[in-house]
Coordinates of C-alpha atoms in Angstrom, one line a residue:
X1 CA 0.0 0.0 0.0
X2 CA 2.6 2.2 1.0
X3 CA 4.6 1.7 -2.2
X4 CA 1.7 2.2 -4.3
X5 CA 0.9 5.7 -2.9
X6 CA 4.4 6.5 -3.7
X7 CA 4.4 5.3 -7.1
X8 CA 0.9 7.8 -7.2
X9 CA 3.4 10.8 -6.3
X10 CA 5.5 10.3 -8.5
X11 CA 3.3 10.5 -10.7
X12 CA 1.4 13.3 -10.2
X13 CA 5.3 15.0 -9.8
X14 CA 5.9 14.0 -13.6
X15 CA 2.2 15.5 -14.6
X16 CA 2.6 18.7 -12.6
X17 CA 5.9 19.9 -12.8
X18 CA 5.9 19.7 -16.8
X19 CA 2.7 21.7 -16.9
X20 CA 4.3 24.6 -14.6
X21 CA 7.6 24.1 -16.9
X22 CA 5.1 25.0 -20.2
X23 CA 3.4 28.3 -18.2
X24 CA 6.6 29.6 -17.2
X25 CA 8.7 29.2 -20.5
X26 CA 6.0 29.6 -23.3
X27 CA 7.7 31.1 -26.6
X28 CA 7.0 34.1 -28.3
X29 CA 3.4 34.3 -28.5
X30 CA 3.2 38.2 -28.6
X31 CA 1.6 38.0 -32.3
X32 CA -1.5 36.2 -30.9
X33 CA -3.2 34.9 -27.7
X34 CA -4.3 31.5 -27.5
X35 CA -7.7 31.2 -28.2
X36 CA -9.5 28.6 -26.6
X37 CA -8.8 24.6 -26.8
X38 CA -10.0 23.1 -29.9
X39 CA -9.2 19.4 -28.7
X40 CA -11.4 20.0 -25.7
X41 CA -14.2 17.0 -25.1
X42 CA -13.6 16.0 -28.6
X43 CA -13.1 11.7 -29.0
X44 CA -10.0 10.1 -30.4
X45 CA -10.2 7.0 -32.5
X46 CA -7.2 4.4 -32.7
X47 CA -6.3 3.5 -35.6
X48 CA -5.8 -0.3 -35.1
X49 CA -9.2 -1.7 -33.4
X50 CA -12.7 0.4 -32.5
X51 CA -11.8 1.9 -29.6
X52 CA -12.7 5.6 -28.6
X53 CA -10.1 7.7 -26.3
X54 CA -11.8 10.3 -24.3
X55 CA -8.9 10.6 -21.5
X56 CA -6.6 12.4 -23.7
X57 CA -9.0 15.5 -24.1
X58 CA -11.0 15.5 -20.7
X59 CA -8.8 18.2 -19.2
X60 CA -8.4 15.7 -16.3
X61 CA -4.5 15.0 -15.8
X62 CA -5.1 12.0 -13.6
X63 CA -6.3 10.1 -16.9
X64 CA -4.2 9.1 -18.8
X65 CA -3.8 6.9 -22.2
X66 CA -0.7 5.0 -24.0
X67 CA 0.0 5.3 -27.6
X68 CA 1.7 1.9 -28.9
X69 CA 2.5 1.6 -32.4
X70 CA -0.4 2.5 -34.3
X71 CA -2.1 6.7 -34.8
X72 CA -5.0 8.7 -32.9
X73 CA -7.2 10.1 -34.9
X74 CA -9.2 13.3 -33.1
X75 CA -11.4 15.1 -35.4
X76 CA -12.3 19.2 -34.9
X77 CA -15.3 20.3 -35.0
X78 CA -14.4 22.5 -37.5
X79 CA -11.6 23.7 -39.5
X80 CA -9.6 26.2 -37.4
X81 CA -6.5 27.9 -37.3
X82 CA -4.8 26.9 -34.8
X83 CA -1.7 28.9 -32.7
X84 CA 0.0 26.1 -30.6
X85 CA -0.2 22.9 -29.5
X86 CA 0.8 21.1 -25.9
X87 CA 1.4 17.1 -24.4
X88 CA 1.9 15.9 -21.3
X89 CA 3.5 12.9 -21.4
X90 CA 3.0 10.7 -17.9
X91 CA 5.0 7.4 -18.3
X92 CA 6.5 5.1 -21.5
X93 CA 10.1 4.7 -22.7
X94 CA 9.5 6.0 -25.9
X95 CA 11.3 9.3 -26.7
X96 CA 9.2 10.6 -29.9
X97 CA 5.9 10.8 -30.7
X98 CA 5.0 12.7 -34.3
X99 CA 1.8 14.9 -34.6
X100 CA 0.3 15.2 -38.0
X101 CA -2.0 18.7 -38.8
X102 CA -4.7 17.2 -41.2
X103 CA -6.2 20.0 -43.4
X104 CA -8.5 20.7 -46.9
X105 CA -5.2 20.1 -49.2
X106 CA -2.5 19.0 -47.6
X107 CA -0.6 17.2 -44.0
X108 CA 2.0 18.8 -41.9
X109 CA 4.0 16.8 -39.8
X110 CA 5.3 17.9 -36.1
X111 CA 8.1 15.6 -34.4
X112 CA 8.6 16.2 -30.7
X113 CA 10.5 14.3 -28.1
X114 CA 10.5 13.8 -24.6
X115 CA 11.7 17.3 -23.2
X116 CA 8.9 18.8 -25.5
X117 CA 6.7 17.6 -22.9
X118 CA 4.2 20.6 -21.2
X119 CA 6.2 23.3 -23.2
X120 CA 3.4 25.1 -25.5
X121 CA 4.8 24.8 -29.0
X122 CA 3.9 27.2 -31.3
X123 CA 2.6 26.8 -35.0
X124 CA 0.6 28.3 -37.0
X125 CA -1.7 26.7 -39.3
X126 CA -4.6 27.3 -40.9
X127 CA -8.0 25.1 -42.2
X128 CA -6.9 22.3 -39.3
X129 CA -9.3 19.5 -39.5
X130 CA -7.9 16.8 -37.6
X131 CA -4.8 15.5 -35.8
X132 CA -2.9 12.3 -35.7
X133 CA -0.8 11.1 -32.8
X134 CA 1.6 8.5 -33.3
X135 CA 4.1 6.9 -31.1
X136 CA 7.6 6.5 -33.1
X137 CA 9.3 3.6 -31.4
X138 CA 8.6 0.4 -31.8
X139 CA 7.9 -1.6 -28.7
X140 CA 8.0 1.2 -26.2
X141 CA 5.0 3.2 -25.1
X142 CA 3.8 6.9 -25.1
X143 CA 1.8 7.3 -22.2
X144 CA -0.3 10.9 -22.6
X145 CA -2.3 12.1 -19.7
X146 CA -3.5 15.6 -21.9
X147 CA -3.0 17.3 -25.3
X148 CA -4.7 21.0 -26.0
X149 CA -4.6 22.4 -29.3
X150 CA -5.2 26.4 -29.2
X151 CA -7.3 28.0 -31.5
X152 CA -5.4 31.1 -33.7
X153 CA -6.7 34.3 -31.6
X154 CA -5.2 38.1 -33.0
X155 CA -3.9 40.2 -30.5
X156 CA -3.3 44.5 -31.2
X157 CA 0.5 45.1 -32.0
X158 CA 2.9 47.1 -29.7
X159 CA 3.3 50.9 -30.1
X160 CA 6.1 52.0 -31.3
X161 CA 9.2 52.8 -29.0
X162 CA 12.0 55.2 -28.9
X163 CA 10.4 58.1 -30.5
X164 CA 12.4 61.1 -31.3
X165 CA 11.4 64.4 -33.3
X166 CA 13.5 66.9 -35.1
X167 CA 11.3 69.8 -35.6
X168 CA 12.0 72.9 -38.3
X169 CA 10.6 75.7 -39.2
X170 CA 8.9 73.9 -42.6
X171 CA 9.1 69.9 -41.7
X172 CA 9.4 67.4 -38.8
X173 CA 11.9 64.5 -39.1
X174 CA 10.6 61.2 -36.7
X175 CA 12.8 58.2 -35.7
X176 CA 11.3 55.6 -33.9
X177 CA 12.2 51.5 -33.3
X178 CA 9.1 49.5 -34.8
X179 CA 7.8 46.3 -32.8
X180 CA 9.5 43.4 -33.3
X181 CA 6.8 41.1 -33.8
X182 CA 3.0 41.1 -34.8
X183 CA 3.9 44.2 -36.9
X184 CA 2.9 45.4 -40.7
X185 CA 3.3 48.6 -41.3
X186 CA 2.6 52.4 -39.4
X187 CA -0.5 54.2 -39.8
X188 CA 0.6 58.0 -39.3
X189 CA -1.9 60.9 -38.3
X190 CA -1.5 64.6 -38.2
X191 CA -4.4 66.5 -36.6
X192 CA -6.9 63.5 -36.8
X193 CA -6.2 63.0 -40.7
X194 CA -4.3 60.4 -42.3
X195 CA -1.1 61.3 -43.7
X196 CA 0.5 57.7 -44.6
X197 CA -1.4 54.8 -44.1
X198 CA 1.8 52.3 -45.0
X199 CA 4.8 53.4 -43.5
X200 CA 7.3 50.6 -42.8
X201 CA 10.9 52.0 -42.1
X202 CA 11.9 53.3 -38.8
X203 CA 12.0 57.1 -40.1
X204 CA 9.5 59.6 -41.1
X205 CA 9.3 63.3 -42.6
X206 CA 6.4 65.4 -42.9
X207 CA 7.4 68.7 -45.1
X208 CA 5.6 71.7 -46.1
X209 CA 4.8 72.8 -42.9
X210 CA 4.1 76.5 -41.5
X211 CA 6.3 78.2 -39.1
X212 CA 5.3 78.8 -35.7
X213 CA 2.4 76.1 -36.0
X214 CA 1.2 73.5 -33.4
X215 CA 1.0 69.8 -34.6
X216 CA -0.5 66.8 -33.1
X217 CA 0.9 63.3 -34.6
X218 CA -0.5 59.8 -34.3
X219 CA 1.5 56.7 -34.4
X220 CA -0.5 53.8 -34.9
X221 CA 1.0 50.2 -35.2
X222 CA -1.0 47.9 -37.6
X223 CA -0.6 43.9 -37.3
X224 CA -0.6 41.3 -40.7
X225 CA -4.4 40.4 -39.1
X226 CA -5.1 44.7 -39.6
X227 CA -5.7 45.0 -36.2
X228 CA -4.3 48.0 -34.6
X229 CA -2.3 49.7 -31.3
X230 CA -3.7 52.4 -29.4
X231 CA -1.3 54.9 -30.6
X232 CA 1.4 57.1 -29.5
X233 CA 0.8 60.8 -29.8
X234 CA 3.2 63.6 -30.2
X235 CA 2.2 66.9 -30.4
X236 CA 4.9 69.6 -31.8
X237 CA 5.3 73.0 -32.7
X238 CA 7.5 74.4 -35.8
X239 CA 10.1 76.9 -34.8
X240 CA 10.2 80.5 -36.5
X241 CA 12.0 80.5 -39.7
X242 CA 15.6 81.6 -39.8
X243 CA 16.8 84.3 -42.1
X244 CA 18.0 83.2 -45.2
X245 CA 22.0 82.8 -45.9
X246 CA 23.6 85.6 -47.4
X247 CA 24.6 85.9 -51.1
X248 CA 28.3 84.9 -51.1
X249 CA 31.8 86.0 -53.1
X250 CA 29.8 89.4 -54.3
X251 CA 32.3 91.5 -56.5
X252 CA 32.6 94.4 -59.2
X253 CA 33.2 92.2 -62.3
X254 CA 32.9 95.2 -64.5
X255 CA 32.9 99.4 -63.7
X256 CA 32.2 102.1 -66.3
X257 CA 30.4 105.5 -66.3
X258 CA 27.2 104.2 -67.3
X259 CA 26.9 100.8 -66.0
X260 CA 28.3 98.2 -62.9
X261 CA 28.4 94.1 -63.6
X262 CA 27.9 92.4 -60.3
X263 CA 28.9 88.6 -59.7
X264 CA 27.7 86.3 -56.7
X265 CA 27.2 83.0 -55.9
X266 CA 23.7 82.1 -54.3
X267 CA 23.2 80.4 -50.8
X268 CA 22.0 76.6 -50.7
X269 CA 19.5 76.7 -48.3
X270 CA 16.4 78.5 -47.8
X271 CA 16.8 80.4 -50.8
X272 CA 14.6 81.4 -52.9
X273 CA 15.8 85.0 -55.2
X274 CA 17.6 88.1 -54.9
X275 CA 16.6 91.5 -53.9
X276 CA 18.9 94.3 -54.8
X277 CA 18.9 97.7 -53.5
X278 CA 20.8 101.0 -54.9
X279 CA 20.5 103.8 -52.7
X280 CA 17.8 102.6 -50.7
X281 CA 15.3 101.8 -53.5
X282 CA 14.7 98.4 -55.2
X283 CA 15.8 98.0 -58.4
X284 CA 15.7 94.3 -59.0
X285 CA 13.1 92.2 -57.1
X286 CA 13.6 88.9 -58.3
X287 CA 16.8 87.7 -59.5
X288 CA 17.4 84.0 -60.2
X289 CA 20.7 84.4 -61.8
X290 CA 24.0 84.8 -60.1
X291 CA 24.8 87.9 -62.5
X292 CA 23.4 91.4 -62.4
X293 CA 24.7 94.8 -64.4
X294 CA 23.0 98.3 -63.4
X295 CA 22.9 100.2 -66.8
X296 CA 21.8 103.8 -66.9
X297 CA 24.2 105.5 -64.6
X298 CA 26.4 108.8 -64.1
X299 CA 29.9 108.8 -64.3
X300 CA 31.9 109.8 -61.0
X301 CA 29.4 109.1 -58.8
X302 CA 29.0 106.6 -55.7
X303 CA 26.6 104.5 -55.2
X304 CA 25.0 102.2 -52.7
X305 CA 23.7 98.7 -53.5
X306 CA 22.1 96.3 -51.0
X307 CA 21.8 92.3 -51.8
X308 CA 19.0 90.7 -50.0
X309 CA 18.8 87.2 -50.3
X310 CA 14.8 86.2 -50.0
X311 CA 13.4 82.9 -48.6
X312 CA 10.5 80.8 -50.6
X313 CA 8.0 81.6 -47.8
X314 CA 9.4 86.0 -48.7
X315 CA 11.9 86.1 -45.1
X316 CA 14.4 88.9 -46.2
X317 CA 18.1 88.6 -45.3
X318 CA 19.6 91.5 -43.6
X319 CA 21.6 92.5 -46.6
X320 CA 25.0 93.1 -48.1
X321 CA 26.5 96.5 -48.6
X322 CA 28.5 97.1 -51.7
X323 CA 29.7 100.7 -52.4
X324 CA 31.1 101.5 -55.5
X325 CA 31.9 104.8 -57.6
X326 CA 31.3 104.6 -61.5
X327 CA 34.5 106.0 -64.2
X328 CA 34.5 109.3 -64.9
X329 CA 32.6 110.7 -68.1
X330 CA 34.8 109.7 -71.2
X331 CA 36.8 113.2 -72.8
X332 CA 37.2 112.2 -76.0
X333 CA 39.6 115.5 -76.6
X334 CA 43.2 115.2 -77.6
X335 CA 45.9 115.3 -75.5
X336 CA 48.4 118.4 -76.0
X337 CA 51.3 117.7 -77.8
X338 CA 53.8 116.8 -75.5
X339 CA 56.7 118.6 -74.9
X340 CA 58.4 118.0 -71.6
X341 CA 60.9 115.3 -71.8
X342 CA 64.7 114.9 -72.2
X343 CA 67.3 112.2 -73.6
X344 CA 70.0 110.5 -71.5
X345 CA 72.8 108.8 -73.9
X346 CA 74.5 105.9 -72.7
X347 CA 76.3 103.0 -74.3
X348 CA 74.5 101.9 -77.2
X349 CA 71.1 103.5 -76.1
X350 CA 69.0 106.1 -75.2
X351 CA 66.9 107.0 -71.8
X352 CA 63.8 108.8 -72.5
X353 CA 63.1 110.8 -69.4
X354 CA 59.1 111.5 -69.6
X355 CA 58.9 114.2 -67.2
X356 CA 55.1 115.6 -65.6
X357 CA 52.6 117.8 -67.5
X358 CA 49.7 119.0 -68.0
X359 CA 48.3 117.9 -71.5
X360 CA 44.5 118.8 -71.1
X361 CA 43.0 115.0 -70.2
X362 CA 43.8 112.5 -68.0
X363 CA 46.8 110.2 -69.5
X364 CA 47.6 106.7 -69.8
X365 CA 50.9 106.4 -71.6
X366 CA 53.2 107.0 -74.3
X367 CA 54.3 105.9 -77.2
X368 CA 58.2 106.5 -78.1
X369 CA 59.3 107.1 -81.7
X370 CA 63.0 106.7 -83.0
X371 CA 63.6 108.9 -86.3
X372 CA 59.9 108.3 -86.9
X373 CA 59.3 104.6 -86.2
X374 CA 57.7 103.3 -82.8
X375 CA 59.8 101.4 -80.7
X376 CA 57.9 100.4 -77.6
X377 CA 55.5 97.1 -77.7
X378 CA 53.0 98.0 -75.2
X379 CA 52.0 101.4 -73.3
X380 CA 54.6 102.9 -71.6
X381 CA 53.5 103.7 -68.3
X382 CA 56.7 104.0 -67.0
X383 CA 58.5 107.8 -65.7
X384 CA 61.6 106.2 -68.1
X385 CA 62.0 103.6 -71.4
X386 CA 65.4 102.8 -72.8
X387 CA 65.8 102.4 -76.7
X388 CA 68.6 99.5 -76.9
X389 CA 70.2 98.5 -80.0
X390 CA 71.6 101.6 -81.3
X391 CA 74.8 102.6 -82.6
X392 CA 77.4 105.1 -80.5
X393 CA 78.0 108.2 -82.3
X394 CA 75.3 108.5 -84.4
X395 CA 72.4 111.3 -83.9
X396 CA 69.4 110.0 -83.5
X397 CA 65.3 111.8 -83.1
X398 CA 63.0 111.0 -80.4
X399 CA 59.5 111.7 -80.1
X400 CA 56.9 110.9 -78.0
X401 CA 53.1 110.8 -78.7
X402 CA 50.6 110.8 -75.1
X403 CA 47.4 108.2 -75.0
X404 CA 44.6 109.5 -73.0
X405 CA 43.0 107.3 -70.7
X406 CA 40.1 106.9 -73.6
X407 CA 42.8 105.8 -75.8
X408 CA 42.8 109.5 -77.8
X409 CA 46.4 109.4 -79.4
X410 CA 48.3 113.4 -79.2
X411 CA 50.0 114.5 -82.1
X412 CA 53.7 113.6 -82.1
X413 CA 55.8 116.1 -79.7
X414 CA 59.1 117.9 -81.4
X415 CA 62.0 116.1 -82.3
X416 CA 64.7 115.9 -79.4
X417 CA 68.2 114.7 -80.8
X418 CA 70.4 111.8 -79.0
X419 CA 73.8 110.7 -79.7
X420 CA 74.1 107.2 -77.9
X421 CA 78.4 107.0 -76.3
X422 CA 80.6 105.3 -74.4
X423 CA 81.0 107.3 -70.8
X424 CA 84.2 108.2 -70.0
X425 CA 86.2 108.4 -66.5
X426 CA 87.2 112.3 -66.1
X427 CA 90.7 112.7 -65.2
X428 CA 91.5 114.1 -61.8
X429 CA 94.0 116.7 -61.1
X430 CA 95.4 117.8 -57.8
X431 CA 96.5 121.3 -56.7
X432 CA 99.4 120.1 -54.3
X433 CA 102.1 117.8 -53.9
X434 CA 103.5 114.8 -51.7
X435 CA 105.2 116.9 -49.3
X436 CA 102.0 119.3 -49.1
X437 CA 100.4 116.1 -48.2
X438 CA 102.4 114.8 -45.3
X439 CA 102.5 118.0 -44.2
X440 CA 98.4 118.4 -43.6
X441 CA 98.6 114.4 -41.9
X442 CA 101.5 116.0 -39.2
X443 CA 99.5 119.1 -38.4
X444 CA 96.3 117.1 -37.9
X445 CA 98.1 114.4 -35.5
X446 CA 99.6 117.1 -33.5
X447 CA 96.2 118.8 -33.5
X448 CA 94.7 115.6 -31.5
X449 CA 97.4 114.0 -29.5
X450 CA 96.5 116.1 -26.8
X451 CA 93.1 114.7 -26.5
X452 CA 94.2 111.2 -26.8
X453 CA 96.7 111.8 -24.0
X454 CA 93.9 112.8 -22.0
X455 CA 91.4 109.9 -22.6
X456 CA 93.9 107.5 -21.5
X457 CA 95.5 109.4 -17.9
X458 CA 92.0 109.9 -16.0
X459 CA 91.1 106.0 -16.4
X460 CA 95.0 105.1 -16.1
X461 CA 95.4 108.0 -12.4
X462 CA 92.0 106.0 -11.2
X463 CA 93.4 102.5 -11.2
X464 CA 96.7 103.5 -9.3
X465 CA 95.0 105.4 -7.1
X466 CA 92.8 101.9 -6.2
X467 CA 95.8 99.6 -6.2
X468 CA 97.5 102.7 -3.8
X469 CA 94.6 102.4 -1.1
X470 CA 94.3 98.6 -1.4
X471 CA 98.0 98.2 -0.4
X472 CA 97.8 100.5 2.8
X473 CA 94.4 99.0 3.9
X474 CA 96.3 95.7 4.1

């Protein structure tokens, strides 16, 4: 007696503990809940013989019934889709037992072993009819106190998590982390109305926005079965729009007396045209090219232009200054004839000194002429030019003609003669002798000796005086 109440413990030990194993470590069931237990009450039929099982599906673990070698049939009551599927296994040596999921077109096969044993196992299968259990060792037993098969039962997904907002003055940037499991696709609101009704990646931007404006967003999570989260909510506001970026690298491409060429390269963001000022009045209002010339103007006078760069939504820039003075009116008068200059002869060449005047119009160089012919290549600009090449000795006419700064050519000035020579070393004569010489070095030595003497006895009477006192202090 006492031996067969322990044997009963044991038993109930091997029914019980596997059962609290399966609630504590069920897998991941977070895409659905198990519905309810399709097996329940229903009668198996073994396939060898007429018997009906009932023990199997009575919810009773202290029933129990062996599988030997041949399969349980256990019919549903109705095709379902079924989420997972438990045993408990109570005695046998056997170590595998295979389930098969009978539905309209096909039969999937399930192998578990003895450690599967009250663990819920999940599947997922749809249009189950029936199931067959069959023992896969010959000559051992499956002893089964309880299977449960759970009906397929949808469950809402999990919000989103991690949910972060850039905002702007035009557009909001999201990031979020979607749910892991039981998860389609986001279903995104803005004020109560849809904005995107299919959003699967873990960012979103909503654009177009106005400035300064309050938001409410909706983040709801939809499941493959369409069912949906409760939704997380965000409410935002857009910030005030910056100023747009300043024109850059503005410069004076072109200055006359009647017209100014302006150059600039345009900012990349929140840009939208140029507004350019000139003394305080618009005179361009919407410039889309990075180029602009002012025609119509006065020569030798300043003016004041202001760039304003000028957003898409019409937010002005504060403006670049640019000051600039147009050319003087062109004098299209000839120059004088010019007359001050001179000729330097040196060795093989001539200097021609172009010395200041006044010849009537501003001027912006010379040309030089040698016995008629031009020499010089380009403008002289230069206070001096040197005609090389020429032979010493021989006389030689140099002219000049003056350029105006409008390129109005003077007539040529007079004809100044040059005779290109060798330099030569002037002799130098003296007015006195050797003797005369020595003479004036004696006088001047005797004319200082005195104050050399001098120099060197103060120093030389205050070191013996020192050495004098030292001795006597001794």
């Amino acid at each position: 007696m006492a031996c067969s109440e322990w044997k009963m413990r044991i038993k109930k030990f091997f029914i019980v503990v596997p059962v609290l194993l399966g609630i504590l470590f069920v897998g991941d069931t977070s895409a659905f809940a198990q519905g309810k237990d399709v097996l329940s009450g229903r009668v198996g039929k073994a396939q060898y013989g007429s018997s009906y099982i009932t023990s199997l599906t009575d919810g009773n673990l202290q029933t129990s019934d062996t599988l030997s070698n041949g399969e349980v049939i256990i019919d549903l009551a109705s095709p379902v889709r079924v989420s997972g599927f438990r045993f408990t296994k109570v005695g046998g040596s056997s170590n595998r037992m295979d389930v098969y999921f009978y539905t309209e077109g096909a039969t999937l096969k399930r192998e578990y072993r003895n450690t599967d044993s009250g663990y819920l196992q999940a599947v997922d299968i749809k249009g189950v009819k029936k199931i067959g259990l069959k023992n896969m060792s010959n000559g051992d037993y499956f002893t089964l106190a309880e299977v449960n098969l759970y009906e397929y039962e949808s469950v809402p997904p999990s919000d989103i998590t991690d949910l972060k907002e850039n905002i702007k003055h035009d557009s909001v940037e999201f990031t979020y982390k979607n749910p892991k499991s039981n998860f389609s696709h986001l279903r995104i609101y803005r004020d109560g109305q849809v904005l995107a009704s299919d959003v699967k990646e873990e960012k979103f931007t909503d654009k177009g926005l106005t400035p300064e404006t309050e938001h409410t967003y909706k983040f709801v999570s939809v499941s493959p079965d369409g069912l949906e989260s409760k939704g997380i909510e965000k409410k935002i506001k857009t910030v005030k729009e910056p100023l747009p970026d300043e024109i850059k690298d503005l410069q004076e491409d072109e200055i006359t007396h009647t017209y100014v060429k302006f150059s600039y390269k345009f900012p990349k963001n929140n840009f939208d045209h140029v507004k350019i000022y000139r003394d305080d009045k618009v005179i361009a209002d919407n410039v889309n090219v990075e180029e602009f010339i002012d025609k119509g103007l006065k020569g030798s006078m300043e003016y004041t232009y202001k760039f304003v760069s000028v957003s898409s939504t019409g937010l002005e820039s504060n403006g670049i200054v640019k000051k600039v003075k147009t050319d003087e009116e062109p004098n299209l008068n000839k120059p004088f004839k010019p007359s001050n200059f001179d000729v330097t002869p040196k060795d093989g060449s001539l200097v021609v000194n172009l010395l200041s005047q006044n010849l009537g119009v501003p001027i912006k160089g010379y040309h030089i002429f040698i016995d008629g012919v031009k020499v010089n290549d380009s403008l002289v600009t230069s206070r001096s030019y040197a005609v090389k090449g020429l032979q010493n000795g021989q006389t030689y006419g140099v002219q000049i003609k003056a350029v105006s700064k409008w390129n109005i050519e003077s007539d040529l000035s007079n004809v100044v003669n040059g005779i290109p020579k060798v330099p030569v070393i002037p002799e130098v004569t003296f007015s006195f002798g050797l003797g005369a010489l020595v003479d004036g070095i004696t006088n001047w030595f005797l004319g200082i000796w005195p104050i050399v003497a001098f120099s060197i006895a103060i120093p030389l009477a205050f070191i013996v005086a020192f050495n004098t006192k030292k001795l006597f202090m001794r």
